[in-house]
Coordinates of C-alpha atoms in Angstrom, one line a residue:
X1120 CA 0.0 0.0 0.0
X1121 CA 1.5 3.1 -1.2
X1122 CA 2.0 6.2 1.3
X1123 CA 0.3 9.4 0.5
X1124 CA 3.3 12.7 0.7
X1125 CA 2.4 16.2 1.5
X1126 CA 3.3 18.8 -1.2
X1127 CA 1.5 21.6 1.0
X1128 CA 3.6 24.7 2.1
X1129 CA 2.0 25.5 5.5
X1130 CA 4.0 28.6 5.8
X1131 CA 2.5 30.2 2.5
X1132 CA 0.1 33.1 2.1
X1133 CA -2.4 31.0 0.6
X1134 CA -2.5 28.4 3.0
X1135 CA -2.9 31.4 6.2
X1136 CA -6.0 33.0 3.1
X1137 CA -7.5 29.5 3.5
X1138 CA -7.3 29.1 7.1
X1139 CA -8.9 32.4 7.5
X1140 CA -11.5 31.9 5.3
X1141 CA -12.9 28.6 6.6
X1142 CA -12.4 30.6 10.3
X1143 CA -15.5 33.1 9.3
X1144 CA -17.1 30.0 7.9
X1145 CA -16.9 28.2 11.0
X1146 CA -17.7 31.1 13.2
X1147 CA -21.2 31.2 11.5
X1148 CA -21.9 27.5 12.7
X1149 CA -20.6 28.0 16.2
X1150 CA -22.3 30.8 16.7
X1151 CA -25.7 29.0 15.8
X1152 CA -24.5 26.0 17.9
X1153 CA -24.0 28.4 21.0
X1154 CA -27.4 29.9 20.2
X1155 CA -29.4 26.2 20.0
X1156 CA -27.3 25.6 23.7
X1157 CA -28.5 28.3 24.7
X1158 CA -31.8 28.5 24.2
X1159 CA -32.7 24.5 25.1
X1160 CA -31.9 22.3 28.0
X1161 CA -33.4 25.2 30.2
X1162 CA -34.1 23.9 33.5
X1163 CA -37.6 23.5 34.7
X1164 CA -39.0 22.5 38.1
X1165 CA -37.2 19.4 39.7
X1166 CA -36.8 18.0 36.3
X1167 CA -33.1 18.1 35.1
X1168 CA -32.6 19.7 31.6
X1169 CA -32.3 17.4 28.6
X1170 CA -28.7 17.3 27.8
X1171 CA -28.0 16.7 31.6
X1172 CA -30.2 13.4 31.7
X1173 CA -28.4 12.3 28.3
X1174 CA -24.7 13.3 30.2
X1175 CA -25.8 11.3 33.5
X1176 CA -27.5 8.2 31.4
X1177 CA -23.9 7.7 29.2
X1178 CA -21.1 5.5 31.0
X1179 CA -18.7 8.3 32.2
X1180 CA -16.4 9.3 29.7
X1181 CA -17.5 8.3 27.0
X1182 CA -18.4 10.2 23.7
X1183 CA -22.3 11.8 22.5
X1184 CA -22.1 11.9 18.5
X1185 CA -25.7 13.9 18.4
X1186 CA -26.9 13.6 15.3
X1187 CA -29.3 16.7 13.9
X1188 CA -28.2 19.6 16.4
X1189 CA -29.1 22.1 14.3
X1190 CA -32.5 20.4 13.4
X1191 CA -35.3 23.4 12.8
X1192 CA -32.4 26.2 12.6
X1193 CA -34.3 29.4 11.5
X1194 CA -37.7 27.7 11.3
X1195 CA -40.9 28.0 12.6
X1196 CA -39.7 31.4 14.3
X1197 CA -35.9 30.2 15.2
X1198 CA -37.3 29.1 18.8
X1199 CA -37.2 25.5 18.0
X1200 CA -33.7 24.6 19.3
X1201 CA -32.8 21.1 17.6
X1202 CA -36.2 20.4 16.7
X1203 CA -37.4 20.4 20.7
X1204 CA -35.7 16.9 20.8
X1205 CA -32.4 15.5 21.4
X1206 CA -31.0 12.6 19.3
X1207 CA -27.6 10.9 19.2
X1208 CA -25.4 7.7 19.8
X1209 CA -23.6 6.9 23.3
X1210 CA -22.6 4.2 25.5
X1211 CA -24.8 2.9 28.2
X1212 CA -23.9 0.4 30.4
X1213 CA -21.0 -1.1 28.1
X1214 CA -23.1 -1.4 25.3
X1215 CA -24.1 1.6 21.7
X1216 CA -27.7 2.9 22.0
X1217 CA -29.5 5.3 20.3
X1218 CA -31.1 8.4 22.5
X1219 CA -34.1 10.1 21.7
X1220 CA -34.7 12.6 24.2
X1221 CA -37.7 15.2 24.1
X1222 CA -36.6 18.3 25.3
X1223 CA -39.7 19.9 27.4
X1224 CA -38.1 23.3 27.7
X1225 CA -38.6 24.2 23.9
X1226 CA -42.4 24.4 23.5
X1227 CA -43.7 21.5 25.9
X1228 CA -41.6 19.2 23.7
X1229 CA -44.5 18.9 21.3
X1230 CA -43.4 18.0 17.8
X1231 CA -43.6 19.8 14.7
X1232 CA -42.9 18.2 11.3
X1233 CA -38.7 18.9 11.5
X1234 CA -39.0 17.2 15.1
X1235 CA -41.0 14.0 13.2
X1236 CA -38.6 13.7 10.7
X1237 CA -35.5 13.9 13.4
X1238 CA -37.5 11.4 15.5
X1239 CA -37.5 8.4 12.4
X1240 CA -33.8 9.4 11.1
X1241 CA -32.8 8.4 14.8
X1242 CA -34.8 5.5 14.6
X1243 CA -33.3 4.4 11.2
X1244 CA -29.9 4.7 12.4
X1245 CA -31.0 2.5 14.9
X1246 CA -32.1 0.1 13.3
X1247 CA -29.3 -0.3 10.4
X1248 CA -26.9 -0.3 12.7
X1249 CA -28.3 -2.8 15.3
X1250 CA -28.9 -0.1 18.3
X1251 CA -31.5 -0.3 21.1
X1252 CA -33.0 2.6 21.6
X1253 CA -34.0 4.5 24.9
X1254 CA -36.8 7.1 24.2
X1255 CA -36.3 10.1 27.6
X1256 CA -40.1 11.0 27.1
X1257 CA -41.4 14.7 28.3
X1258 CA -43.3 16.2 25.2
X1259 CA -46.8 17.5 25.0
X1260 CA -48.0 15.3 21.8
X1261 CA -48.2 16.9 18.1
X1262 CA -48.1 20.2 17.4
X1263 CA -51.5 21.0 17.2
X1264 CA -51.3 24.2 14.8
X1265 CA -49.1 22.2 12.2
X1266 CA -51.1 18.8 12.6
X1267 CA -51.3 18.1 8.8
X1268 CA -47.7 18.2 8.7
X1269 CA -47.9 15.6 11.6
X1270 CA -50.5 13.4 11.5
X1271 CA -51.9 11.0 8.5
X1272 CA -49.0 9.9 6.4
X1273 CA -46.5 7.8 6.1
X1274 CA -43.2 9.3 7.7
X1275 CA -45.1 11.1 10.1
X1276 CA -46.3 10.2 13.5
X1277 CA -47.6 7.3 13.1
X1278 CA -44.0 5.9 11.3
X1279 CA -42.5 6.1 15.0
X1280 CA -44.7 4.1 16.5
X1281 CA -44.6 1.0 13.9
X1282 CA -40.9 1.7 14.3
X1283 CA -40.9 0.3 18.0
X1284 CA -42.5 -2.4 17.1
X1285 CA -41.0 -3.3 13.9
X1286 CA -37.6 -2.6 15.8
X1287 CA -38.3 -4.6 18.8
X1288 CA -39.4 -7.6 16.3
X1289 CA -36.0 -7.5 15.8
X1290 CA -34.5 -7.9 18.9
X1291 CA -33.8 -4.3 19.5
X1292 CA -34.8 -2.9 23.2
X1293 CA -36.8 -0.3 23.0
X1294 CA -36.7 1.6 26.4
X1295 CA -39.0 4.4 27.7
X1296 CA -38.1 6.8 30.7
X1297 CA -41.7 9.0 31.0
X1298 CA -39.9 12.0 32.6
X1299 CA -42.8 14.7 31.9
X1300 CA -45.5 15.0 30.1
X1301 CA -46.4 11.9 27.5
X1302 CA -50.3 13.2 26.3
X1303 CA -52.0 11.8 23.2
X1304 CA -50.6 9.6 20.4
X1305 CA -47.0 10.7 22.3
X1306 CA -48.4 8.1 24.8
X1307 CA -47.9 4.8 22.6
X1308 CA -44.1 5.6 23.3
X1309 CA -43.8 4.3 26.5
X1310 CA -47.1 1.8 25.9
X1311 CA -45.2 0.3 23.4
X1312 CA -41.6 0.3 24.2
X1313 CA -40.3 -3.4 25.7
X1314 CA -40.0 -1.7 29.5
X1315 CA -41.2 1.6 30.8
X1316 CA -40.1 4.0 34.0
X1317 CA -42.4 6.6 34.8
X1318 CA -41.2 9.1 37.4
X1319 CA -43.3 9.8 40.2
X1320 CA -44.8 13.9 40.6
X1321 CA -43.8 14.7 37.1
X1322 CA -44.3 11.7 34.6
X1323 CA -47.9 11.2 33.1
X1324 CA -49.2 9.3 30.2
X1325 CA -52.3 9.6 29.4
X1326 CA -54.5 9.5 25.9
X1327 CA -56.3 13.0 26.5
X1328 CA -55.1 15.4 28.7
X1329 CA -57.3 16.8 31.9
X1330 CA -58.5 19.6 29.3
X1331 CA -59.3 16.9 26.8
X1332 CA -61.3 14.9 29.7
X1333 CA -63.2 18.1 30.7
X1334 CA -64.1 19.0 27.3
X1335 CA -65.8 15.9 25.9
X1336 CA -67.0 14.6 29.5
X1337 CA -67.7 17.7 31.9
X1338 CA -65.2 15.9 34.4
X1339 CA -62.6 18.0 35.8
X1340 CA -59.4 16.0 36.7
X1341 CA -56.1 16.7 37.5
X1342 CA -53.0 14.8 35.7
X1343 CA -51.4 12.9 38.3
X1344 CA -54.9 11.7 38.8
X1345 CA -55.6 11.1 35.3
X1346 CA -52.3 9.5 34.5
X1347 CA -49.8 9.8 37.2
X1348 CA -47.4 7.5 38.3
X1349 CA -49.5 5.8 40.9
X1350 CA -52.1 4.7 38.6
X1351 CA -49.9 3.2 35.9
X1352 CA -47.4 1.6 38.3
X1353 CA -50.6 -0.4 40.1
X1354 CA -53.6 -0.1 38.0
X1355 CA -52.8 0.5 34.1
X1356 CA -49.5 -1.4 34.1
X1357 CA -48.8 1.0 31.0
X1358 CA -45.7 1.4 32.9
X1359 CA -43.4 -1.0 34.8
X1360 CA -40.9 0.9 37.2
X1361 CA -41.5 3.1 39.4
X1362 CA -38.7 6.1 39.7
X1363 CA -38.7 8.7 42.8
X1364 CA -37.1 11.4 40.4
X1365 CA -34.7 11.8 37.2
X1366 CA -31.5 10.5 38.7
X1367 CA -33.3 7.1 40.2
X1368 CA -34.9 6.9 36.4
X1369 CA -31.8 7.0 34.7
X1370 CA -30.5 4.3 37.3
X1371 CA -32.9 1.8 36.4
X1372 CA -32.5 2.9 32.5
X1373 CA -29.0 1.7 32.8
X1374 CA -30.1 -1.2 35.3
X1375 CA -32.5 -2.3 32.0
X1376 CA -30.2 -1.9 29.1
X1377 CA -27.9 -3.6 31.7
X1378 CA -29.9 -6.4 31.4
X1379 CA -30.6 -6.4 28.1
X1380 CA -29.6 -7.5 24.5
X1381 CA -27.0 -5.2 22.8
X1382 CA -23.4 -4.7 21.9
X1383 CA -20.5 -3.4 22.7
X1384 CA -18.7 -1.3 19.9
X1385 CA -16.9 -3.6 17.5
X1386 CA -12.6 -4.1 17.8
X1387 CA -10.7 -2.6 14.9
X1388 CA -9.4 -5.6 13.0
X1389 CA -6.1 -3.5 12.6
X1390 CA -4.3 -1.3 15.0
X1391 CA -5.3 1.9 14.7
X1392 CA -2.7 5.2 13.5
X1393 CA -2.3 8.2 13.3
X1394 CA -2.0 10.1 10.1
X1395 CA 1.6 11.1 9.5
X1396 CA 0.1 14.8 8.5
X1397 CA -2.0 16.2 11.5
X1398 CA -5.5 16.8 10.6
X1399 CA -5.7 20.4 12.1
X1400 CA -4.2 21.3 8.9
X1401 CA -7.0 20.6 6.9
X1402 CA -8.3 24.3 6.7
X1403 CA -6.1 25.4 5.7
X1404 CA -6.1 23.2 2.2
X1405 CA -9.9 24.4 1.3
X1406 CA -9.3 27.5 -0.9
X1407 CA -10.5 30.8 0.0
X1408 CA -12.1 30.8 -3.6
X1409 CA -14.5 28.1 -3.9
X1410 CA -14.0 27.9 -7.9
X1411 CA -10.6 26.5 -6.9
X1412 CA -10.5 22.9 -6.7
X1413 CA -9.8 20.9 -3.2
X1414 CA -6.6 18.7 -3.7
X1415 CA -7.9 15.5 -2.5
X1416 CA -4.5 13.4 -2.1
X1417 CA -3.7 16.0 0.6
X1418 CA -7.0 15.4 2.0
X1419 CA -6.9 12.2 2.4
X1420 CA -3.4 12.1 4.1
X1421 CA -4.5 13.7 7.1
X1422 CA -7.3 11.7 7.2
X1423 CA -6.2 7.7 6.4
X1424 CA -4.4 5.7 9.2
X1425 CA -0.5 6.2 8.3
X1426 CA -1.4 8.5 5.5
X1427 CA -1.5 4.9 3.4
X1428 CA -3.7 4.2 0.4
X1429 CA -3.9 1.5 -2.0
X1430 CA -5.4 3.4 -5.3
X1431 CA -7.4 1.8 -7.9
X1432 CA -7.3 3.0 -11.3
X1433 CA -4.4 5.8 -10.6
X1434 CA -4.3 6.4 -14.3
X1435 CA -7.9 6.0 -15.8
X1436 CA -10.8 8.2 -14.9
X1437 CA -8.7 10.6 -12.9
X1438 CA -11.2 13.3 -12.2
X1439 CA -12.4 10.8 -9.1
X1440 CA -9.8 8.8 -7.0
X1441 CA -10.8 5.4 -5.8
X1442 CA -8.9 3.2 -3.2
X1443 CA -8.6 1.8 -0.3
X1444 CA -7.2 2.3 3.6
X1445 CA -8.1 2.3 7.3
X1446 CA -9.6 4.9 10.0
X1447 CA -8.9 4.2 13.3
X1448 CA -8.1 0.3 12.2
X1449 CA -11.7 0.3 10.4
X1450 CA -10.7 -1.3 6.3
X1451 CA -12.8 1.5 4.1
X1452 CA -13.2 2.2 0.7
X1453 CA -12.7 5.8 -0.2
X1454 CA -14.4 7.8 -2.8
X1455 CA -13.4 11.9 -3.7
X1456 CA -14.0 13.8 -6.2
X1457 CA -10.9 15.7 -8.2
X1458 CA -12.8 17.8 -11.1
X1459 CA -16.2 16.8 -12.8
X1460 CA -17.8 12.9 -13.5
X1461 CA -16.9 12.1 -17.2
X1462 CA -17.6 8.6 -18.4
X1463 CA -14.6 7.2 -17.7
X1464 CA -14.4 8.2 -13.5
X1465 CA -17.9 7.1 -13.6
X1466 CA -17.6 3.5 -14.7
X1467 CA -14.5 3.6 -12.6
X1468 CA -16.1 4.4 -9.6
X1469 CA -18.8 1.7 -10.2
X1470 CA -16.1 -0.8 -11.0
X1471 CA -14.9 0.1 -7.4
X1472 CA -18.3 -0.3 -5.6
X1473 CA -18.5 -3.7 -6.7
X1474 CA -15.0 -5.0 -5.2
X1475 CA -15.8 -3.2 -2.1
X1476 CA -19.2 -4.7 -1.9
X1477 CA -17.5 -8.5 -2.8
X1478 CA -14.9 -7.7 -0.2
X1479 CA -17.1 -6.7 2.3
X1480 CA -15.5 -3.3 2.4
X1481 CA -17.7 -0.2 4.1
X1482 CA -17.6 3.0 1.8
X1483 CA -16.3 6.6 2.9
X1484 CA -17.7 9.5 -0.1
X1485 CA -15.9 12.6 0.5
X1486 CA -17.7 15.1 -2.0
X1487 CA -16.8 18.0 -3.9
X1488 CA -18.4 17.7 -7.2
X1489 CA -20.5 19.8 -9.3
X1490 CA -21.7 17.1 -11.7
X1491 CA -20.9 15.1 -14.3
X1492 CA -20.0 16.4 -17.4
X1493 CA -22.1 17.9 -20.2
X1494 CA -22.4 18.7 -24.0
X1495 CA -23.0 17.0 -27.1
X1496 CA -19.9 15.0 -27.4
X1497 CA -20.8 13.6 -23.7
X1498 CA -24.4 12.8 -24.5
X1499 CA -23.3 10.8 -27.8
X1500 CA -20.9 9.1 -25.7
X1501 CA -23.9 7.8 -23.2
X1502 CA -22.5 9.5 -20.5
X1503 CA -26.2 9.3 -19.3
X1504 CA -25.6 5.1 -19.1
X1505 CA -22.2 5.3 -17.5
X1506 CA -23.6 7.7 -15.0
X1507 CA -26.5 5.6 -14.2
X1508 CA -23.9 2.5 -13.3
X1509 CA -21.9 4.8 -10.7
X1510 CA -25.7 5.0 -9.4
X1511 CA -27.4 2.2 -9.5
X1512 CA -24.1 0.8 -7.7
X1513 CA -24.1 3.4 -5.5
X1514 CA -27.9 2.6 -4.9
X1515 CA -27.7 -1.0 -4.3
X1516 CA -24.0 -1.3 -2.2
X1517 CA -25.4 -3.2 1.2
X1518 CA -22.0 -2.5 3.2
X1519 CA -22.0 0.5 5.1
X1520 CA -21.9 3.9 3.2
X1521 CA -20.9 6.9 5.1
X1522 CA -20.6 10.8 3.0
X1523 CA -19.0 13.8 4.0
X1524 CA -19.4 16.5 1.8
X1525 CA -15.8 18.3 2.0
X1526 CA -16.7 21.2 -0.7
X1527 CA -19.8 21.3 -3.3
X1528 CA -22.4 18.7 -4.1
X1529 CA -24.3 19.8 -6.5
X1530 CA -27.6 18.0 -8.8
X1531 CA -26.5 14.7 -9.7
X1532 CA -23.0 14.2 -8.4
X1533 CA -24.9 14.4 -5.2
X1534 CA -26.7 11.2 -5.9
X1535 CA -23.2 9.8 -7.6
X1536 CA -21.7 10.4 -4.5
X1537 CA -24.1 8.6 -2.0
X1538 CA -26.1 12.1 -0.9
X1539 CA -28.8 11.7 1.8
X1540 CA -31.8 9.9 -1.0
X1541 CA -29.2 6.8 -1.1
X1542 CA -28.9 5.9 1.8
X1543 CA -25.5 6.6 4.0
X1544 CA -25.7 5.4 7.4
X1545 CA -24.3 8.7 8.6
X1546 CA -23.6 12.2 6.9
X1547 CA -22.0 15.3 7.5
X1548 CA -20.8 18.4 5.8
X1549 CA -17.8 21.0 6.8
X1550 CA -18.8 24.3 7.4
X1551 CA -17.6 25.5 4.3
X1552 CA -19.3 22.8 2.2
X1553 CA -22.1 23.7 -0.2
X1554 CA -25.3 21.8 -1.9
X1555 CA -27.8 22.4 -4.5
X1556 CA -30.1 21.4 -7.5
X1557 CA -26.9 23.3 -9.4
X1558 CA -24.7 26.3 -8.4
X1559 CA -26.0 29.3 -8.2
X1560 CA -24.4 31.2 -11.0
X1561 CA -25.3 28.5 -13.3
X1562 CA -29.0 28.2 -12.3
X1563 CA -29.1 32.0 -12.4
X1564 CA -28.0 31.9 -16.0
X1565 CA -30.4 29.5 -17.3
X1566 CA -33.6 30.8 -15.7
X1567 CA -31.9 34.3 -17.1
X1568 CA -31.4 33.1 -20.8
X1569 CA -35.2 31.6 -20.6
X1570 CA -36.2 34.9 -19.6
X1571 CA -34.3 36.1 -22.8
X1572 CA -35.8 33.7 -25.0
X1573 CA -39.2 34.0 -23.2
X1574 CA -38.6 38.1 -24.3
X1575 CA -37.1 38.0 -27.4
X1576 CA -40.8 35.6 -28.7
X1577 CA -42.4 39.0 -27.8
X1578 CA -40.1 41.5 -29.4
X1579 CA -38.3 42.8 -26.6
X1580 CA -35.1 42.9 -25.6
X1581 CA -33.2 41.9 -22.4
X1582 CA -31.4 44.6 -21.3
X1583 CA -27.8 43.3 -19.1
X1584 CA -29.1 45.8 -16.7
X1585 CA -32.3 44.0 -16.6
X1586 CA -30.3 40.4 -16.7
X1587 CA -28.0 42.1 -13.3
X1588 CA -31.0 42.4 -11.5
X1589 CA -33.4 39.3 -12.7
X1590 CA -30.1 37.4 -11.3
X1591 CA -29.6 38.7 -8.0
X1592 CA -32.2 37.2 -5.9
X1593 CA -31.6 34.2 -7.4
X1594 CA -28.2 33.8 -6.3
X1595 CA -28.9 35.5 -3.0
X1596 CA -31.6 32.5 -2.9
X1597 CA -29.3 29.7 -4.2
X1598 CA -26.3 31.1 -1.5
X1599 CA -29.2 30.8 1.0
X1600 CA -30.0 27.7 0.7
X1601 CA -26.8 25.8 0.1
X1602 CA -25.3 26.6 3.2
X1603 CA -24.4 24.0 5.8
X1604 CA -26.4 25.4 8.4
X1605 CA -29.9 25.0 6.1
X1606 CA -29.4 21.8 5.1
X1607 CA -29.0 20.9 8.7
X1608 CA -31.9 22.6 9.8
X1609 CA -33.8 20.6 7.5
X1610 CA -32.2 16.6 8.1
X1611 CA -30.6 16.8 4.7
X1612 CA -27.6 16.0 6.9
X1613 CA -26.9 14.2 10.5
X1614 CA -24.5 17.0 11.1
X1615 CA -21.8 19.7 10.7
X1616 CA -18.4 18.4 11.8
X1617 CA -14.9 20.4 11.3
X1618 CA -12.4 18.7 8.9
X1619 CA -10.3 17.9 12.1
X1620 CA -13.1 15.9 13.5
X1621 CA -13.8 14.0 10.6
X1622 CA -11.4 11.2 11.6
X1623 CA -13.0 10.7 14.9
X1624 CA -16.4 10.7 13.2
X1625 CA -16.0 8.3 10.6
X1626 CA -14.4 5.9 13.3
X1627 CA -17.4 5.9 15.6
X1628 CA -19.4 5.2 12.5
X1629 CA -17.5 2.4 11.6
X1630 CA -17.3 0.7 14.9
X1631 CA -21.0 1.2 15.0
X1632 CA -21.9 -0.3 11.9
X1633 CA -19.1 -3.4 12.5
X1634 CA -21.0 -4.3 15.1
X1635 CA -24.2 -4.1 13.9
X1636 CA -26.1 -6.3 11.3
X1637 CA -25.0 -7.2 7.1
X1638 CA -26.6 -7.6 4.6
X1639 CA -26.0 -9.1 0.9
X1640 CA -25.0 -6.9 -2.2
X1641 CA -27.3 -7.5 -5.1
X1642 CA -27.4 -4.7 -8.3
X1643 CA -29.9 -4.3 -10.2
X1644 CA -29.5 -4.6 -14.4
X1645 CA -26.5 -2.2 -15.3
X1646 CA -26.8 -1.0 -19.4
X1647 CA -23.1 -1.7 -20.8

């Protein structure tokens, strides 16, 4: 296996231009992260905030990879802070779980669509990666403003509730802690999970709240009546442990998963190392200028164990580099981009899929890719067919598929390169990293020259002055909406790491999906 060298000067002008670049890039993400701290987790009552019963239910130590912190970022009002739920992977009591905690602090914890969506991504990490899951339950039901957005269809309310089943089918705990409120449909949680807590003076379940109960019956009722602990601990048995507070719930959590089926985080097959080039430098190799491309050799030396990688292909289809290496003793198959898809890189990258897949190999797509290429000459030489193999491979590898977008992913090298509609068990983006239908500029100038054309059938001419300013909010829009922090807000991604961190995040995703279950490879028909 061949080690990767570092041509980078890291005492150049460019390189300090790059570093402080990506540092006002960054500083936009932290500062939203500091605002979403801020403004959940707010402690009320005897109840401890949300992050604080995640922090005391993890074995000490040990890491919290949330996934969708910035979930609801700038919607409904910019008051949701991560969706009013808390979701991410730990360690409990020896053994990976998934944590969904509802975060009563941020609107009762009731759920709006973004929360939904947040909920099942959770949940389907879960499950492809073999997690039991532990639902901390305090959330006043739906949303009731937004309940079309909530209720009837499939991947909305109802989808987490045939997930616990479905899930513990499968031999996955399913865990509930009722730590506040639990009203309405929000009340199969717990009735469902595999075992329930319910804290005593603050947990209730109940189908309709007291306001519910006085409104279709005339009987006034107060909720520890209606659905206290008391009642469910001796007469409903919707619940099965009694806890005297937060702390003594989170006891018996742990003394349940304890207990429990589950799995510790698979060994590395090989001994983990270090990179020989330190990933803190990788700022400083994404250009100021976005137009300039991302050199991914030096990438991926600060990223690989020992900076070693075994290339396939070196020669052939050069605007993507293929090959294989380790991340913290974890065998991958790496994908990144170096120019625009032609034919060639496409077929390649296929090809490259399929040994993986044979071999039993997960897959690592680092993107920065505005598409593949166009014109006439392309089209008449099928790049449309080659495409679709990189695709339907892409689509149809079963071995775990993990994508960081690094720099742009843009229309249908996003798909190419595993984006969120095929399926990667985990994905992130850097702060500086873009995605769109196309880049701005260039969807600016073909809704501009239809204008033109759309003018010039009537007679009229379309003045550059006119063109300047039919552009602008289009770009302005485009800028918008490609940024990091919006595609977060919506689940588009899990989350927003820094290059240095992306070592340590494709590791825990690694060991996570070694030790959960596999499944068989089969493609569908490619067209050669």
């Amino acid at each position: 296996m061949s080690v990767l060298r570092s041509e980078i000067n890291l005492s150049s002008e460019a390189f300090r231009n790059n570093l402080a670049a990506f540092g006002s890039q960054l500083e936009a993400v932290e500062t939203a992260r500091s605002a979403i701290l801020a403004g959940s987790g707010k402690k009320k009552g005897d109840k401890l905030p949300v992050r604080d019963r995640i922090n005391r239910l993890l074995d000490p130590g040990s890491p919290f990879v949330e996934v969708g912190q910035f979930g609801a970022h700038g919607m409904y009002g910019g008051t949701i802070y991560s969706g009013g739920i808390v979701t991410g992977i730990g360690m409990v009591s020896g053994r990976l779980v998934m944590i969904v905690a509802n975060d009563g602090s941020v609107k009762g914890g009731t759920y709006y669509p973004i929360t939904i969506r947040k909920h099942i991504r959770a949940q389907q990490v879960a499950r492809e990666n073999g997690l039991p899951c532990i639902y901390l339950v305090d959330s006043g039901g739906a949303f009731l403003p937004l309940q079309d957005e909530i209720f009837p269809d499939e991947n909305q309310f109802g989808t987490i509730f045939r997930n616990i089943a479905e899930m513990s089918a499968l031999g996955l705990p399913q865990i509930a802690a009722v730590m506040g409120s639990c009203t309405a449909g929000g009340a199969y949680i717990p009735a469902m999970c595999d075992e329930t807590v319910i804290v005593r003076g603050t947990g209730t379940i109940f189908l309709g709240g007291p306001q519910l109960v006085q409104a279709a019956t005339g009987v006034k009722i107060d909720a520890e009546s209606l659905g206290g602990a008391d009642l469910h601990t001796t007469q409903s048995a919707v619940a099965d442990h009694l806890a005297h507070d937060d702390e003594h719930a989170l006891r018996l959590v742990r003394d349940i998963v304890a207990r429990s089926p589950g799995t510790a985080p698979a060994r590395s097959p090989l001994a983990p190392e270090e990179p020989l080039y330190d990933p803190a430098e990788l700022p400083g190799l994404i250009s100021a200028n976005p137009r300039e491309p991302i050199r991914p050799r030096e990438i991926l030396a600060r990223i690989l164990d020992g900076s070693r990688f075994d290339e396939y292909r070196a020669r052939w289809g050069t605007t993507i580099i293929c090959g294989t290496g380790a991340i913290g003793g974890y065998p991958v198959g790496v994908l990144i981009n170096d120019g625009v898809l032609f034919s060639e890189s496409a077929q390649k990258a296929a090809n490259f899929i399929e040994i993986c897949c044979q071999r039993n190999i997960p897959l690592v797509f680092l993107h920065n890719i505005n598409g593949f290429m166009v014109g006439q000459e392309y089209e008449a030489d099928g790049i449309a067919r080659h495409g679709a193999k990189m695709v339907n491979a892409v689509s149809c590898a079963a071995v775990p598929k993990f994508s960081v977008m690094i720099g742009g992913s843009y229309g249908a090298g996003n798909f190419a390169m595993c984006g969120r509609a095929f399926g990667p068990r985990m994905m992130a983006m850097w702060p500086n990293a873009r995605t769109s239908v196309m880049g701005g500029e260039q969807a600016a100038t073909v809704l501009a020259l239809v204008r033109e054309a759309q003018l010039n059938k009537q007679g009229e001419e379309f003045e550059p002055e006119a063109q300047v300013a039919f552009k602008e909010p289009i770009l302005k829009r485009y800028e918008e909406c490609s940024q990091p922090l919006y595609a977060a807000a919506r689940m588009w991604v899990d989350s927003i790491i820094t290059p240095q961190q992306t070592r340590d995040w494709l590791g825990l995703g690694l060991a996570m999906a070694a030790g959960g279950p596999s499944k068989e490879t089969r493609f569908g028909v490619f067209r050669i």
